[in-house]
Amino acid sequence: MPAPTDKNHASIREKMEALIRRKQKEITEGLESVDTVQFHADSWERGNDGGGGTSMVISNGSTFEKGGVNVSVVYGNLTPTAILAMKNDHADLKLPIDAETGLPVSEGVKFFACGLSMVIHPKNPHCPTTHLNYRYFETWNPDGTPQSWWFGGGADLTPYYLYEEDAVLFHTLHKKALDKHDTTLYPKWKKWADEYFWIKHRNEARGIGGTFFDDFNAKDPEEILKIVEDSFDAFLPSYLPIIKKRKDMPFTEEEKKWQLIRRGRYVEYNLIYDRGTQFGLRTPGSRVESILMSLPEYASWVYDHHPAPGSREAKLIEVTSHPREWAE
Amino acid sequence: MPAPTDKNHASIREKMEALIRRKQKEITEGLESVDTVQFHADSWERGNDGGGGTSMVISNGSTFEKGGVNVSVVYGNLTPTAILAMKNDHADLKLPIDAETGLPVSEGVKFFACGLSMVIHPKNPHCPTTHLNYRYFETWNPDGTPQSWWFGGGADLTPYYLYEEDAVLFHTLHKKALDKHDTTLYPKWKKWADEYFWIKHRNEARGIGGTFFDDFNAKDPEEILKIVEDSFDAFLPSYLPIIKKRKDMPFTEEEKKWQLIRRGRYVEYNLIYDRGTQFGLRTPGSRVESILMSLPEYASWVYDHHPAPGSREAKLIEVTSHPREWAE
């Protein structure tokens, strides 16, 4: 099907798409600067539906074990099932009802979505895994009139060993990017990340958090674009210094094993709770490899594993179980 | 809370519990006979709710990398939410409604459940992973009258390399156990396993199947107990000969890597689709370590991995994507 022809937000769509393509290039080049291997591009199209994307994938680097920086720009029809699944999180999204039959209109609503999502799993257990995602979503009624739009996203950090200075750097730079626009954003979005990345069955967070927001349309879209751009720009300065400092630290086999056990928790979170993964895997025509790009090269599960009290491993669990304030 | 006092099915409950405890001993001893390490027992209780269990766990063996044979006997109240989640699969299960208010009765129904569940992940990639589970479930209305009961379970095989003789042995012995009682059971339950263990987003089965059944109360419970016992007895003769034949086969690093990639699919299945796992992780008071005992020691994810056409790895995918008849 062709792209939506509505012009209301055409410039926002174009600017967001241009932004994520620019940031994909900047971020992959930034990460390549601390590794000996390069990302390779893998472009894909959405078959019968509209749009496609470019996955930039890195693997078996000396610094990065596995990672991906994925841009996607997709559009088409949202089925009534998909709308119902999304309505809880997006109050403006309406399920159009046929006035004559009283049933949901079968073609649902038209949507446009674009975003950049990234997960980077470094090799050295002293280097944290990181995840970042910024996206824009827009829908139209079957008659072509605009229905809803929102931005969502955030960035978060998943260390295997806690270095407080790393957590402070990551949170502080992301807070600064938001504070430039509105000092109420970081406190809300930091708390939202702590709640969103919670692994309920383990009663602990996936990592030490960061920012998370969704369904955000409470400001002018041009201003939100600037907030997203500034948040993007906070990423490399908050992550590369950590990687440079830790990538060549010596580590033991036990420390590597601990990293794999924590990566098992990462897999649990992404496959059981992450809404994008859940929604994506249940959506016909979605690209499974791009969705599961977030999974690590290796993960491990050990029955009833608990780190020794007072160990560095136990100290990590202490902060993932009791989220702290990190920003300065 | 105390165990249900209803006497209707008391002897079935007792016999099933005795059966699973006996089979836990037989199966763990059988598996130990082909390894250099032993299972260790880990008993647990259900906190505020009734019951508990014994997990028999093996790890780092020369034959078995990780595995568990778990018995649980639990009872208590099913909340309205749990009843609604189970009703699709269990037609006899009713949500009691208060006649005066028209709302679900808050204490829901009383239940008793016992079962044995097992997952064994061998070290050698030429040895298949196996899973087995037999369980009995019973509910009472709030006034103590019996409401519903059923048996469920099955056994299935997940090879990393296809040895047709292994698939034939496993299916044939499980078919024989059922054919003794009713020749319509195996065809139904074999097909059910092919459907149940389907990884939708990958469009392939977890392995080469086996048997699966649920909500089974279409025969006298004493006869079903015999069917379950004979199915239990089919397991060791259908699995140990495979392990003995394959556990010392030489393997390459590439074959081990392939095993870990397939174990990644096993993790995807268990965390995303397996109803016991989904239900367990969402049930307050359930024991997470026993539920996640099914996960392998190691799993791996490689972006967009496809085995070379014509390779032994591709041959496995061919049979997991197109389930075959194996029993003789």
Coordinates of C-alpha atoms in Angstrom, one line a residue, chain B residues 126 160-164 252 254-255 258 261-262 305-320 324:
Chain B
H126 CA 24.3 -35.2 19.3
Y160 CA 20.1 -30.7 17.7
Y161 CA 21.0 -33.2 14.9
L162 CA 18.4 -35.5 13.4
Y163 CA 18.9 -39.2 13.9
E164 CA 15.8 -40.7 12.5
T252 CA 33.1 -29.9 16.8
E254 CA 30.6 -25.5 15.3
E255 CA 28.2 -28.3 16.4
W258 CA 24.6 -24.9 16.7
I261 CA 21.6 -21.5 18.9
R262 CA 18.8 -24.2 19.0
H305 CA 21.3 -17.2 11.3
H306 CA 20.5 -19.8 8.6
P307 CA 22.3 -23.1 8.2
A308 CA 23.9 -23.8 4.8
P309 CA 21.5 -25.6 2.4
G310 CA 21.9 -29.3 2.5
S311 CA 23.8 -29.3 5.8
R312 CA 22.9 -31.5 8.7
E313 CA 21.7 -28.4 10.5
A314 CA 19.4 -27.6 7.6
K315 CA 18.0 -31.1 7.7
L316 CA 17.0 -30.6 11.3
I317 CA 15.1 -27.4 10.4
E318 CA 13.4 -29.3 7.6
V319 CA 11.8 -31.7 10.1
T320 CA 11.0 -29.1 12.7
R324 CA 6.5 -35.9 10.3

